[in-house]
PDB file of C-alpha atoms and ligand atoms in Angstrom:
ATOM      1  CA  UNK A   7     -49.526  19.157  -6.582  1.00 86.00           C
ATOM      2  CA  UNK A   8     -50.740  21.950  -8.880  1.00 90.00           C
ATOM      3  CA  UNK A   9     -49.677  25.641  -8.472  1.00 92.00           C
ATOM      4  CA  UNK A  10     -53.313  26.883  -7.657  1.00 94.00           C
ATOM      5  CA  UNK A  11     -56.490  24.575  -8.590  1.00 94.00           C
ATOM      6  CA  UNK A  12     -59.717  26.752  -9.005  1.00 95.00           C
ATOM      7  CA  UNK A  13     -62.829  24.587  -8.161  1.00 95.00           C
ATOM      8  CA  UNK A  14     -66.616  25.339  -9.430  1.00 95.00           C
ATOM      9  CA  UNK A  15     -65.685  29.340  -9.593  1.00 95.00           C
ATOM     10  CA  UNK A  16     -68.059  31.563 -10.470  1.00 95.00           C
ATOM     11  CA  UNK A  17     -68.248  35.127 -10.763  1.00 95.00           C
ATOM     12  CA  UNK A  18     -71.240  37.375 -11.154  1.00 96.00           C
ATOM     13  CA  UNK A  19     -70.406  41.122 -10.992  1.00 95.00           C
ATOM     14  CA  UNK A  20     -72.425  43.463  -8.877  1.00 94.00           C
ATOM     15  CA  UNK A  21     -74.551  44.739 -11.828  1.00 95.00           C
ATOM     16  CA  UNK A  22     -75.797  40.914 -12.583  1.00 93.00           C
ATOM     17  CA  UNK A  23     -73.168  39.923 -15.410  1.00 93.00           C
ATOM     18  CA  UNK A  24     -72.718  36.051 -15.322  1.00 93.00           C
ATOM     19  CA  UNK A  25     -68.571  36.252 -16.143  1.00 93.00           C
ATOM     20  CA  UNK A  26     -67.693  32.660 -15.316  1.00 93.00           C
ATOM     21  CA  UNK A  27     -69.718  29.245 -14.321  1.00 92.00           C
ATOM     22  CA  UNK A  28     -68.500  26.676 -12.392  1.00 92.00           C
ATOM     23  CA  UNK A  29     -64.821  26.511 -13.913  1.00 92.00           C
ATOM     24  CA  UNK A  30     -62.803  23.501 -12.675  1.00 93.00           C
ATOM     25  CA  UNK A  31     -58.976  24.107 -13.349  1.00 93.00           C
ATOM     26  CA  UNK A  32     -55.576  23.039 -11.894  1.00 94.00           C
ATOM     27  CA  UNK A  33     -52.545  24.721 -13.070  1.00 94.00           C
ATOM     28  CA  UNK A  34     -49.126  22.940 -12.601  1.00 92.00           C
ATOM     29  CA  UNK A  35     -45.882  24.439 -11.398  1.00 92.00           C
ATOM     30  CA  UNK A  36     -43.554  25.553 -14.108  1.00 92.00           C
ATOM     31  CA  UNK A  37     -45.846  25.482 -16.982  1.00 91.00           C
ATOM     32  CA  UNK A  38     -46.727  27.632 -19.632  1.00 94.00           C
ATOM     33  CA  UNK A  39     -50.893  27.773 -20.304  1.00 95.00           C
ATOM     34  CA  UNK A  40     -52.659  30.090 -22.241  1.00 95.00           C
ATOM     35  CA  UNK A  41     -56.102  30.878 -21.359  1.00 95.00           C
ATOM     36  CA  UNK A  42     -57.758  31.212 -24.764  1.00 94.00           C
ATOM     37  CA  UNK A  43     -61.289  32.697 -25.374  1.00 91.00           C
ATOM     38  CA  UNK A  44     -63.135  35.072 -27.684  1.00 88.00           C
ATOM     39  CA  UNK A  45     -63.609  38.502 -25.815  1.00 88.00           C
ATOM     40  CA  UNK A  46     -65.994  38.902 -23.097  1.00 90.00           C
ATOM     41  CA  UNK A  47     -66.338  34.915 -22.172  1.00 91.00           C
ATOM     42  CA  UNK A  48     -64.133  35.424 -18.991  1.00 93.00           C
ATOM     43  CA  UNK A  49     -60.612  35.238 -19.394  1.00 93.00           C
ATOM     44  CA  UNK A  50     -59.718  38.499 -17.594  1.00 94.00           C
ATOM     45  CA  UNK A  51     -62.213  37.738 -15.097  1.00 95.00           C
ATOM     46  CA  UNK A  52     -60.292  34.520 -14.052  1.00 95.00           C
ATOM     47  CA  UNK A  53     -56.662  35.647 -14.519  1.00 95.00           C
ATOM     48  CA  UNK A  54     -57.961  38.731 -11.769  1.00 95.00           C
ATOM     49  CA  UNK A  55     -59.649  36.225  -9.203  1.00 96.00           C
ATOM     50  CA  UNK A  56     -56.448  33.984  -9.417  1.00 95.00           C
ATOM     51  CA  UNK A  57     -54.624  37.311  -8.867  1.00 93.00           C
ATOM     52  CA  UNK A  58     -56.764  38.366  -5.890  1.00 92.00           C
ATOM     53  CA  UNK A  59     -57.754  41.398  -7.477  1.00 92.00           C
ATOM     54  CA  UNK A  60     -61.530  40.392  -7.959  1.00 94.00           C
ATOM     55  CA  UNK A  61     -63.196  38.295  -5.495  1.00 95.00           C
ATOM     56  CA  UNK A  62     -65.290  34.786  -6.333  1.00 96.00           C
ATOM     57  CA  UNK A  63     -68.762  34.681  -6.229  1.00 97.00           C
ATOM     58  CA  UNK A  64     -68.858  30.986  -5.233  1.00 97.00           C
ATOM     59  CA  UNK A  65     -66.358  28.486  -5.589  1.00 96.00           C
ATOM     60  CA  UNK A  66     -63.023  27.831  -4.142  1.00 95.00           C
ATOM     61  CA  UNK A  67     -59.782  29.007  -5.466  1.00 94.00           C
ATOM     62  CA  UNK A  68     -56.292  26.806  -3.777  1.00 92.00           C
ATOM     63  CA  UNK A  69     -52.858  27.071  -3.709  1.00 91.00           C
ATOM     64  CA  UNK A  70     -52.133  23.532  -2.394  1.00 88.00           C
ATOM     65  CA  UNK A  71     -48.194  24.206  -2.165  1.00 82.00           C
ATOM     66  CA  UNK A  72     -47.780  27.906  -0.799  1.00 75.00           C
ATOM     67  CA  UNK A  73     -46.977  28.870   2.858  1.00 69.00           C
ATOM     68  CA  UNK A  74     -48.950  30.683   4.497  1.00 59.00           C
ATOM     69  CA  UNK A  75     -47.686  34.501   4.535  1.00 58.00           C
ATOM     70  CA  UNK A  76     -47.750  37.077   7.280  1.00 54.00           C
ATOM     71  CA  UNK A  77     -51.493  37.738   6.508  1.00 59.00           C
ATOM     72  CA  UNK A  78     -52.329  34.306   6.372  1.00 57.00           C
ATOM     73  CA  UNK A  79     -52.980  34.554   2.266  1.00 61.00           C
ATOM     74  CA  UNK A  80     -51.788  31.272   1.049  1.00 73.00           C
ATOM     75  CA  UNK A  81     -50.779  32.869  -2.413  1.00 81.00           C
ATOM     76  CA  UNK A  82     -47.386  32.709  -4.077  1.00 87.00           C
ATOM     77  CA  UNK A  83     -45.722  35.709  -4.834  1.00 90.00           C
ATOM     78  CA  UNK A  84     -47.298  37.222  -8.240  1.00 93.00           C
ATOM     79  CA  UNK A  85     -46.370  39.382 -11.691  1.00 94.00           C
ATOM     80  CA  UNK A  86     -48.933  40.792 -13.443  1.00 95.00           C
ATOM     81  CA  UNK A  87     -48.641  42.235 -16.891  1.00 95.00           C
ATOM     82  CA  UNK A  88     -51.777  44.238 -18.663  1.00 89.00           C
ATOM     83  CA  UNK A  89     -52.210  45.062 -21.756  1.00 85.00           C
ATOM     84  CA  UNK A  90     -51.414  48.902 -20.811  1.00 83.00           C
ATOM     85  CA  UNK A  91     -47.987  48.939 -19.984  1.00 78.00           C
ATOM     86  CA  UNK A  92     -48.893  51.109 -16.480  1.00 87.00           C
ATOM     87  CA  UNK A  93     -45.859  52.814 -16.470  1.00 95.00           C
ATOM     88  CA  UNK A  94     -44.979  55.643 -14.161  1.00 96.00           C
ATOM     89  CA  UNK A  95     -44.616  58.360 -16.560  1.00 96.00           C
ATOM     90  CA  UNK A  96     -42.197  60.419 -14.148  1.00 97.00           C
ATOM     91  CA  UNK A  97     -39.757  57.737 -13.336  1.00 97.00           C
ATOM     92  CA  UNK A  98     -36.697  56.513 -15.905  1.00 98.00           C
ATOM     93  CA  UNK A  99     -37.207  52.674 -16.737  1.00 98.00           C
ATOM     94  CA  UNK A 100     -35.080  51.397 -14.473  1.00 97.00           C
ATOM     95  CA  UNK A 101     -36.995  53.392 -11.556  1.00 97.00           C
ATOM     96  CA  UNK A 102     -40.119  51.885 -12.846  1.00 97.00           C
ATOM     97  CA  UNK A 103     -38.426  48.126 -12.772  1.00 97.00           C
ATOM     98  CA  UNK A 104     -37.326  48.963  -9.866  1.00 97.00           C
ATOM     99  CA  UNK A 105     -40.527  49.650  -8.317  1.00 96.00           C
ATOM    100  CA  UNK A 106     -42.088  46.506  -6.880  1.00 95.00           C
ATOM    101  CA  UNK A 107     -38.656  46.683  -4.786  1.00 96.00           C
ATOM    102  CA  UNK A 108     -39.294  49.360  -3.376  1.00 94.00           C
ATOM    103  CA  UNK A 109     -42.630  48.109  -2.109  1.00 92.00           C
ATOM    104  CA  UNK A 110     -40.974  45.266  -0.542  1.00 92.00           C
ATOM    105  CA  UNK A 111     -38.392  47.775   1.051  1.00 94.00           C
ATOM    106  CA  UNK A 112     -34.966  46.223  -0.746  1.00 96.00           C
ATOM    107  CA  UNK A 113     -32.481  48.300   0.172  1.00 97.00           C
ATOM    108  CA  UNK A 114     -31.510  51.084  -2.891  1.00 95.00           C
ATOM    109  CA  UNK A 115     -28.429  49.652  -4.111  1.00 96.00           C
ATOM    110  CA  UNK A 116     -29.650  46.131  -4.653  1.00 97.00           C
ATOM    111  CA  UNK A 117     -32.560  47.291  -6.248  1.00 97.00           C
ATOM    112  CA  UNK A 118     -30.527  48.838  -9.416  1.00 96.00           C
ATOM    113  CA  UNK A 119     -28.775  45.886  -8.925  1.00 97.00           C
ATOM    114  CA  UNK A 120     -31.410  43.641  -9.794  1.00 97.00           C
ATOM    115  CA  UNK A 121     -33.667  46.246 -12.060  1.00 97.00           C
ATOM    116  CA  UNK A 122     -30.569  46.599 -14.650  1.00 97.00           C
ATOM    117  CA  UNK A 123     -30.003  42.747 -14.821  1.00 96.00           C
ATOM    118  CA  UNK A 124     -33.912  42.285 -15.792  1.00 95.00           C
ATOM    119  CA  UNK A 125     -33.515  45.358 -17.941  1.00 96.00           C
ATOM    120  CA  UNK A 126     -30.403  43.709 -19.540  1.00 94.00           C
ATOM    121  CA  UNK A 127     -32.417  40.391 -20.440  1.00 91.00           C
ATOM    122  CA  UNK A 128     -35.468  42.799 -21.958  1.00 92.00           C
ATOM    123  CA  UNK A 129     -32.449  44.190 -24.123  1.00 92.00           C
ATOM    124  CA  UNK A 130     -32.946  47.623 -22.632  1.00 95.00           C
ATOM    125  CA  UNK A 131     -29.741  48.189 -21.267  1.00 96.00           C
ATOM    126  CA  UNK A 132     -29.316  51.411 -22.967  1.00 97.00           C
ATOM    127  CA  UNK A 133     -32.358  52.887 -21.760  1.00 97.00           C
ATOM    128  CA  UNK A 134     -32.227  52.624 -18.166  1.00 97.00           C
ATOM    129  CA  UNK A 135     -32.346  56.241 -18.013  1.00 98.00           C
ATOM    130  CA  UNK A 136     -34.729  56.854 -20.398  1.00 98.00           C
ATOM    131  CA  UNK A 137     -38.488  57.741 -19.649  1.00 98.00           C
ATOM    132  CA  UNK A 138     -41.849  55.720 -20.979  1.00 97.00           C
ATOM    133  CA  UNK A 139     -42.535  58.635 -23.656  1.00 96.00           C
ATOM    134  CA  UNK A 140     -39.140  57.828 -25.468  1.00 97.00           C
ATOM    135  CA  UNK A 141     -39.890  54.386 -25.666  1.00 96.00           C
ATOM    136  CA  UNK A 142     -41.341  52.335 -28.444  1.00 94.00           C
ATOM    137  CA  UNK A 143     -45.181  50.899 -27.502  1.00 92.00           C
ATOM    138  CA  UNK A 144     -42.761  47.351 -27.736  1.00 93.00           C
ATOM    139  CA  UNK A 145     -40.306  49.099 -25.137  1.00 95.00           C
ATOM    140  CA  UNK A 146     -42.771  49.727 -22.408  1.00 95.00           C
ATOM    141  CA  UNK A 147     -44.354  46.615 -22.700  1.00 94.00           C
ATOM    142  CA  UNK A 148     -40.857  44.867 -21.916  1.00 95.00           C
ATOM    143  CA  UNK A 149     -39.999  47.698 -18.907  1.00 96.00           C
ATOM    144  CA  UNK A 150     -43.757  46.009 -18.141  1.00 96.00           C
ATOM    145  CA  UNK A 151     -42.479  42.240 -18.152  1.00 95.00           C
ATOM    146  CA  UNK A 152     -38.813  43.102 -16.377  1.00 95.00           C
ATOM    147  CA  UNK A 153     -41.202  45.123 -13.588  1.00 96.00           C
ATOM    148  CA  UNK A 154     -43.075  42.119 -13.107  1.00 95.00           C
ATOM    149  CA  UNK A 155     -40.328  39.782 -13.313  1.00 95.00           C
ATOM    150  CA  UNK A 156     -38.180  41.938 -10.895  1.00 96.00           C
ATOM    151  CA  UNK A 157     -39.212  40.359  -7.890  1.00 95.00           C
ATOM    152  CA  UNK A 158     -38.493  36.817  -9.073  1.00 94.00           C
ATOM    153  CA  UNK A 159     -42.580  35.676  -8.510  1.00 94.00           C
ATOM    154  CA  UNK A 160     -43.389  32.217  -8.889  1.00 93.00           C
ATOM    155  CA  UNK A 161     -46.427  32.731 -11.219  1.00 95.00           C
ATOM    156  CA  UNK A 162     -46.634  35.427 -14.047  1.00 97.00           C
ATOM    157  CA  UNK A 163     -50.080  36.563 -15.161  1.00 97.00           C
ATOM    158  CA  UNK A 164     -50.731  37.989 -18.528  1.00 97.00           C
ATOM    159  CA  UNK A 165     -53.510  39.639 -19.584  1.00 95.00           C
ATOM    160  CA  UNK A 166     -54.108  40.193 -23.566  1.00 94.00           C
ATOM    161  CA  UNK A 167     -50.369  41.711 -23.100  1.00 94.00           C
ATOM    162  CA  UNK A 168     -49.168  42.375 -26.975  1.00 92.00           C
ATOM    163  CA  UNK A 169     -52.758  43.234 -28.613  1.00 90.00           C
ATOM    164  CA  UNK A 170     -51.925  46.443 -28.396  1.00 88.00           C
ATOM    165  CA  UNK A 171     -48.832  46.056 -31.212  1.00 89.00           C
ATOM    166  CA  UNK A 172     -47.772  45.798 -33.982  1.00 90.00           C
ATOM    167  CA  UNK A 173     -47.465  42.121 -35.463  1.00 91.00           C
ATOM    168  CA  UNK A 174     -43.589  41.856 -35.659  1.00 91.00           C
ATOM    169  CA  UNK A 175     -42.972  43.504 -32.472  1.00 90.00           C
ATOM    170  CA  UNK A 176     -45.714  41.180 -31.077  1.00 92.00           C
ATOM    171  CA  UNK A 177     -43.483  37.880 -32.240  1.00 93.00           C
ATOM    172  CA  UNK A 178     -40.612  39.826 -30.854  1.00 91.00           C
ATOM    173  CA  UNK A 179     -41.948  39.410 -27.515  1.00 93.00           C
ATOM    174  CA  UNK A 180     -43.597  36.286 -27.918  1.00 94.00           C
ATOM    175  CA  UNK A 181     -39.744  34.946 -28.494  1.00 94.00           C
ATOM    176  CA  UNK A 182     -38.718  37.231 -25.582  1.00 93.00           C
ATOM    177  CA  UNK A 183     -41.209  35.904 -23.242  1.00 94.00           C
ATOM    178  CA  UNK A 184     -40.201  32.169 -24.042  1.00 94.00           C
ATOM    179  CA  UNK A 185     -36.734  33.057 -23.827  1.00 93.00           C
ATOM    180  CA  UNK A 186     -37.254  34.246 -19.866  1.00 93.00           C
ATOM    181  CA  UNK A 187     -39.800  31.700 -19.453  1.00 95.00           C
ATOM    182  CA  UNK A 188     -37.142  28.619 -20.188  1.00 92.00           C
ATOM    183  CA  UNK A 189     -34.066  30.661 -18.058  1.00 91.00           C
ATOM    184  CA  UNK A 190     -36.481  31.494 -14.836  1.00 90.00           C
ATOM    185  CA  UNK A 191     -39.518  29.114 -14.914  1.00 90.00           C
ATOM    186  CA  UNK A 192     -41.883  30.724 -13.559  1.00 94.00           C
ATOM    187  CA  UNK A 193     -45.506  29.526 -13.960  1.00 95.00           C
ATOM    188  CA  UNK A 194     -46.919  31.722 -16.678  1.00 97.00           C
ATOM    189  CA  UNK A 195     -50.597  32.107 -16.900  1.00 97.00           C
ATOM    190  CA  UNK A 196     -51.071  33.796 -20.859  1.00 97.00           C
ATOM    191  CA  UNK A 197     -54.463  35.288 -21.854  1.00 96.00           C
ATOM    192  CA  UNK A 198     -55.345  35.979 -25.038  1.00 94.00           C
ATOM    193  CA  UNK A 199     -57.540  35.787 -27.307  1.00 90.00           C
ATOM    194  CA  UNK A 200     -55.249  34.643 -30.519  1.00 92.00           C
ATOM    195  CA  UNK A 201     -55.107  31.074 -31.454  1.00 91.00           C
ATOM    196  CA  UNK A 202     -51.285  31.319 -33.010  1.00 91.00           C
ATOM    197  CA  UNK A 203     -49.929  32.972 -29.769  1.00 94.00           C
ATOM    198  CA  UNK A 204     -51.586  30.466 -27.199  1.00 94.00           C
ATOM    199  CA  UNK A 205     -50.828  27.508 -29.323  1.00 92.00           C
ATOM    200  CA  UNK A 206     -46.491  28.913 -30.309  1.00 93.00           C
ATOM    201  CA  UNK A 207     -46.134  29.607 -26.498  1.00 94.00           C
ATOM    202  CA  UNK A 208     -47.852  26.785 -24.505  1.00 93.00           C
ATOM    203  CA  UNK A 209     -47.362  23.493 -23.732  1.00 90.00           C
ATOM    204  CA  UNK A 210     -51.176  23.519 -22.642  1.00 93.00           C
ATOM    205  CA  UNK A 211     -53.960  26.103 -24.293  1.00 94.00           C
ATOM    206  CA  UNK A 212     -57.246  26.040 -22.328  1.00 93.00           C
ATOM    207  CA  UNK A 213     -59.946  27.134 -24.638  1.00 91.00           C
ATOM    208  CA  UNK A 214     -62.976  29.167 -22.891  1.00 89.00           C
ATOM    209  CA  UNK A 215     -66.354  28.673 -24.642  1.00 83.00           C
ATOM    210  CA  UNK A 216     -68.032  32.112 -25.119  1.00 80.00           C
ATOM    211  CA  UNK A 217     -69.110  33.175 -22.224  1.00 69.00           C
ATOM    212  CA  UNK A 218     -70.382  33.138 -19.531  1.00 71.00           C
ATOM    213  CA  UNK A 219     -67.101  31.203 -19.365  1.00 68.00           C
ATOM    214  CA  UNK A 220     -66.944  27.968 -19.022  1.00 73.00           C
ATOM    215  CA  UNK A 221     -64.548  24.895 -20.315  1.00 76.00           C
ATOM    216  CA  UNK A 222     -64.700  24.038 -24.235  1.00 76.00           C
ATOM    217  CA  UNK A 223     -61.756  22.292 -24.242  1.00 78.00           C
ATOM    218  CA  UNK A 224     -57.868  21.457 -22.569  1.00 80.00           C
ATOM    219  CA  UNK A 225     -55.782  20.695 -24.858  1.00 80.00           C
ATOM    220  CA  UNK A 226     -51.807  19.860 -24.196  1.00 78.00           C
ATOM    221  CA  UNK A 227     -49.098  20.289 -26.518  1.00 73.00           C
ATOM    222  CA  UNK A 228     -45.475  18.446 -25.941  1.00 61.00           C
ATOM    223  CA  UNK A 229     -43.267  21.217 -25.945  1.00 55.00           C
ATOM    224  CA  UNK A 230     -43.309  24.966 -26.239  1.00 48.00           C
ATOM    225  CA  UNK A 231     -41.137  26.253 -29.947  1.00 46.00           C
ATOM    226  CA  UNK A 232     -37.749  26.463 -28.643  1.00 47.00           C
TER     227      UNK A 232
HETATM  228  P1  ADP B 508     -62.509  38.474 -21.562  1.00 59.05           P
HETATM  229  O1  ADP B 508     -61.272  38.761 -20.781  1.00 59.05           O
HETATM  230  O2  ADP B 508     -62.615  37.057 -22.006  1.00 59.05           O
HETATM  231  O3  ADP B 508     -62.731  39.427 -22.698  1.00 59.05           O
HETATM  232  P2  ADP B 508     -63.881  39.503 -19.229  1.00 59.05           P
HETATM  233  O4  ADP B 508     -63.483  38.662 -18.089  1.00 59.05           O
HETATM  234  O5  ADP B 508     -63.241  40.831 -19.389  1.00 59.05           O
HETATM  235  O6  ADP B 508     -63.760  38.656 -20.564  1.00 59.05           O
HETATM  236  O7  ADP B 508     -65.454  39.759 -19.164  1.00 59.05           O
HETATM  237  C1  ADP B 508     -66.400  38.714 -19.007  1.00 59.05           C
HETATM  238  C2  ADP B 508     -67.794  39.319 -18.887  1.00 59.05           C
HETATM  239  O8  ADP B 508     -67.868  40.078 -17.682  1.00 59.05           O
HETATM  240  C3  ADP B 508     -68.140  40.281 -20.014  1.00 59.05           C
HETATM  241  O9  ADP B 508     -69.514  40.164 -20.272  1.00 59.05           O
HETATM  242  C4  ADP B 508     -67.810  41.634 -19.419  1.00 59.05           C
HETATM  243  O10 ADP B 508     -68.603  42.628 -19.994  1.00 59.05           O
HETATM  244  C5  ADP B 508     -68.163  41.443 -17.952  1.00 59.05           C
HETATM  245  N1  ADP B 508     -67.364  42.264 -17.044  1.00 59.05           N
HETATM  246  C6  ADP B 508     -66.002  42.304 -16.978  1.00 59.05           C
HETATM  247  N2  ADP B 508     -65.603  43.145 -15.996  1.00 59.05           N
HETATM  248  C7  ADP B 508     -66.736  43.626 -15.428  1.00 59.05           C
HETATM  249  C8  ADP B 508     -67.003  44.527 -14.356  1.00 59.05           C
HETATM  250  N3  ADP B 508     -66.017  45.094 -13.655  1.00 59.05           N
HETATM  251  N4  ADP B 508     -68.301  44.782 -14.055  1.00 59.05           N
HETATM  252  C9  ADP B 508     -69.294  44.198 -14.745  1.00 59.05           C
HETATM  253  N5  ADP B 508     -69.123  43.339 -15.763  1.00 59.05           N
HETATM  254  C10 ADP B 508     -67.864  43.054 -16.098  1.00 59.05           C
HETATM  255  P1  ADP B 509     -40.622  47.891 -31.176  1.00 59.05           P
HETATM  256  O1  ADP B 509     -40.643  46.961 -30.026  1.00 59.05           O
HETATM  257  O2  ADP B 509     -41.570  49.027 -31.087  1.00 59.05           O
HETATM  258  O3  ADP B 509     -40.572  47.230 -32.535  1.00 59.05           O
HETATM  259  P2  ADP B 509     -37.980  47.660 -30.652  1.00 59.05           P
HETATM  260  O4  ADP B 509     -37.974  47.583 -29.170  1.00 59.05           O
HETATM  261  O5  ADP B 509     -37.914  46.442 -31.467  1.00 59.05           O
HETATM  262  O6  ADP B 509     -39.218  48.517 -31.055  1.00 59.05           O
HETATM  263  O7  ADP B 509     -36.890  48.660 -31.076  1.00 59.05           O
HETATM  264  C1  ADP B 509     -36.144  48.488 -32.237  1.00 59.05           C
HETATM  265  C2  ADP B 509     -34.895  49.334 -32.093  1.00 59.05           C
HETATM  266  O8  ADP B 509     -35.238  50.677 -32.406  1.00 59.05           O
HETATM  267  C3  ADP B 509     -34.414  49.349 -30.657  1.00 59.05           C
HETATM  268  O9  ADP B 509     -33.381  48.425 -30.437  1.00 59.05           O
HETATM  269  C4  ADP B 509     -33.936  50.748 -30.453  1.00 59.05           C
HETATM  270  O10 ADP B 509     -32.550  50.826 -30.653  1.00 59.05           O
HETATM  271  C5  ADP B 509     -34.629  51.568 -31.501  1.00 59.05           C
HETATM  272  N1  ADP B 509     -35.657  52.424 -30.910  1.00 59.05           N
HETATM  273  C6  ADP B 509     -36.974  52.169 -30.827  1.00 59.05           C
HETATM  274  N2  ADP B 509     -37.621  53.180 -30.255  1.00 59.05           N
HETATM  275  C7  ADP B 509     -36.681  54.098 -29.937  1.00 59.05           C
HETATM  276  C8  ADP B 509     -36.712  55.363 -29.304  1.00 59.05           C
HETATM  277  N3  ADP B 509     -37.827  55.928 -28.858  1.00 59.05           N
HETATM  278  N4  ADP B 509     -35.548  56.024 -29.146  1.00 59.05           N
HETATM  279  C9  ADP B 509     -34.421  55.507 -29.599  1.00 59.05           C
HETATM  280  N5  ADP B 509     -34.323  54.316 -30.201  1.00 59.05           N
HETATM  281  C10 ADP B 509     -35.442  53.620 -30.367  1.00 59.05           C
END
């Protein structure tokens, strides 16, 4: 069974913009896709319905193997990561990985438990303690990915989440991202809109034509670079 399998979605916003048509997609457990696109045909738009975060005009979005959770939402448990890193500018790094604990009320203790271990496979150990201004633009964005990871989610959503940097620190965390990907296998759900970064981290690349989106084409690849 896929993860989630989106059928006929469409989204029109509330001032009349057509974002998405009628997109058929399953996603499988485990996988790395990369939603690929030229700006404004959608990608966002779909990566936030799958999230919940934006509602679907028509069409039906499934997660054929989730439980049902207290408030009967048959979603997994989610990361997001946006292209701003969102951090809390008043809290260290490991207060900000340690966040999404919080919300789900794990006790203090195991919380820096578990935020220094994802800080220590971001290679941030040494800047637990230090706050988002003294980090690097690359820095943030991998407090970013260890706060979304934290919670050990079954999908991870990505949204554009490098465009902001530099090319080398880009690859940096392109290698990063596969490195976490292959120890924790989540299902990661990429967008962007570059055709070396879809096609060096996924085993499948869904291309978008522009928009409103739709479908151009699915195309799978054997095996992500190791
Ligand atoms: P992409 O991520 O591929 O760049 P988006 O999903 O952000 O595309 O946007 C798809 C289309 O929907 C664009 O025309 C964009 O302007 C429009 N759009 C996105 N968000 C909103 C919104 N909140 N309200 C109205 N239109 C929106
Ligand atoms: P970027 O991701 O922006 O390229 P990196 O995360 O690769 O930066 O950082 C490269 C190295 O530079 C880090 O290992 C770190 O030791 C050092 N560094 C980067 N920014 C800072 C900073 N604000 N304070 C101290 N050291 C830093």
């Amino acid at each position: 069974l896929p993860v989630v399998s989106l059928r006929g979605v469409t989204k029109r916003y509330g001032n009349g913009t057509l974002a998405v048509r009628g997109l058929d997609l399953d996603i499988a457990a485990g996988g790395f896709v990369s939603l690929l696109g030229p700006s404004g045909c959608g990608k966002s738009t779909v990566l936030r319905m799958v999230a919940g975060l934006s509602p679907v005009t028509a069409g039906t979005i499934d997660w054929p193997r989730a439980t049902h959770d207290a408030r009967g939402t048959p979603r997994p448990k989610l990361g997001f990561v946006f292209q701003e890193p969102t951090l809390m500018p008043w809290q260290t790094a490991i207060d900000n990985v340690a966040l999404p604990l919080r919300l789900e009320g794990v006790a203090k203790a195991e919380r820096h438990r578990r935020a220094r271990k994802m800080l220590a496979l971001v290679g941030l150990s040494d800047f637990a303690e230090s706050y988002p201004r003294e980090l690097s633009g690359g820095m943030k964005m991998r407090v970013s990915i260890a706060r979304a990871l934290v919670t050990e989610p079954e999908m991870l959503l990505l949204d554009e989440p490098f465009a902001a940097l530099d090319e080398i620190t880009r690859f940096r965390l392109n290698n990063d991202l596969l490195r976490l990907w292959e120890a924790r296998r989540f299902t990661a759900v990429f967008v962007t809109h570059s055709v070396f970064e879809s096609v060096y981290l996924s085993e499948r690349v869904i291309v978008m034509a522009a928009g409103p989106g739709r479908l151009h084409s699915d195309l799978s690849i054997e095996a992500p670079v190791q």
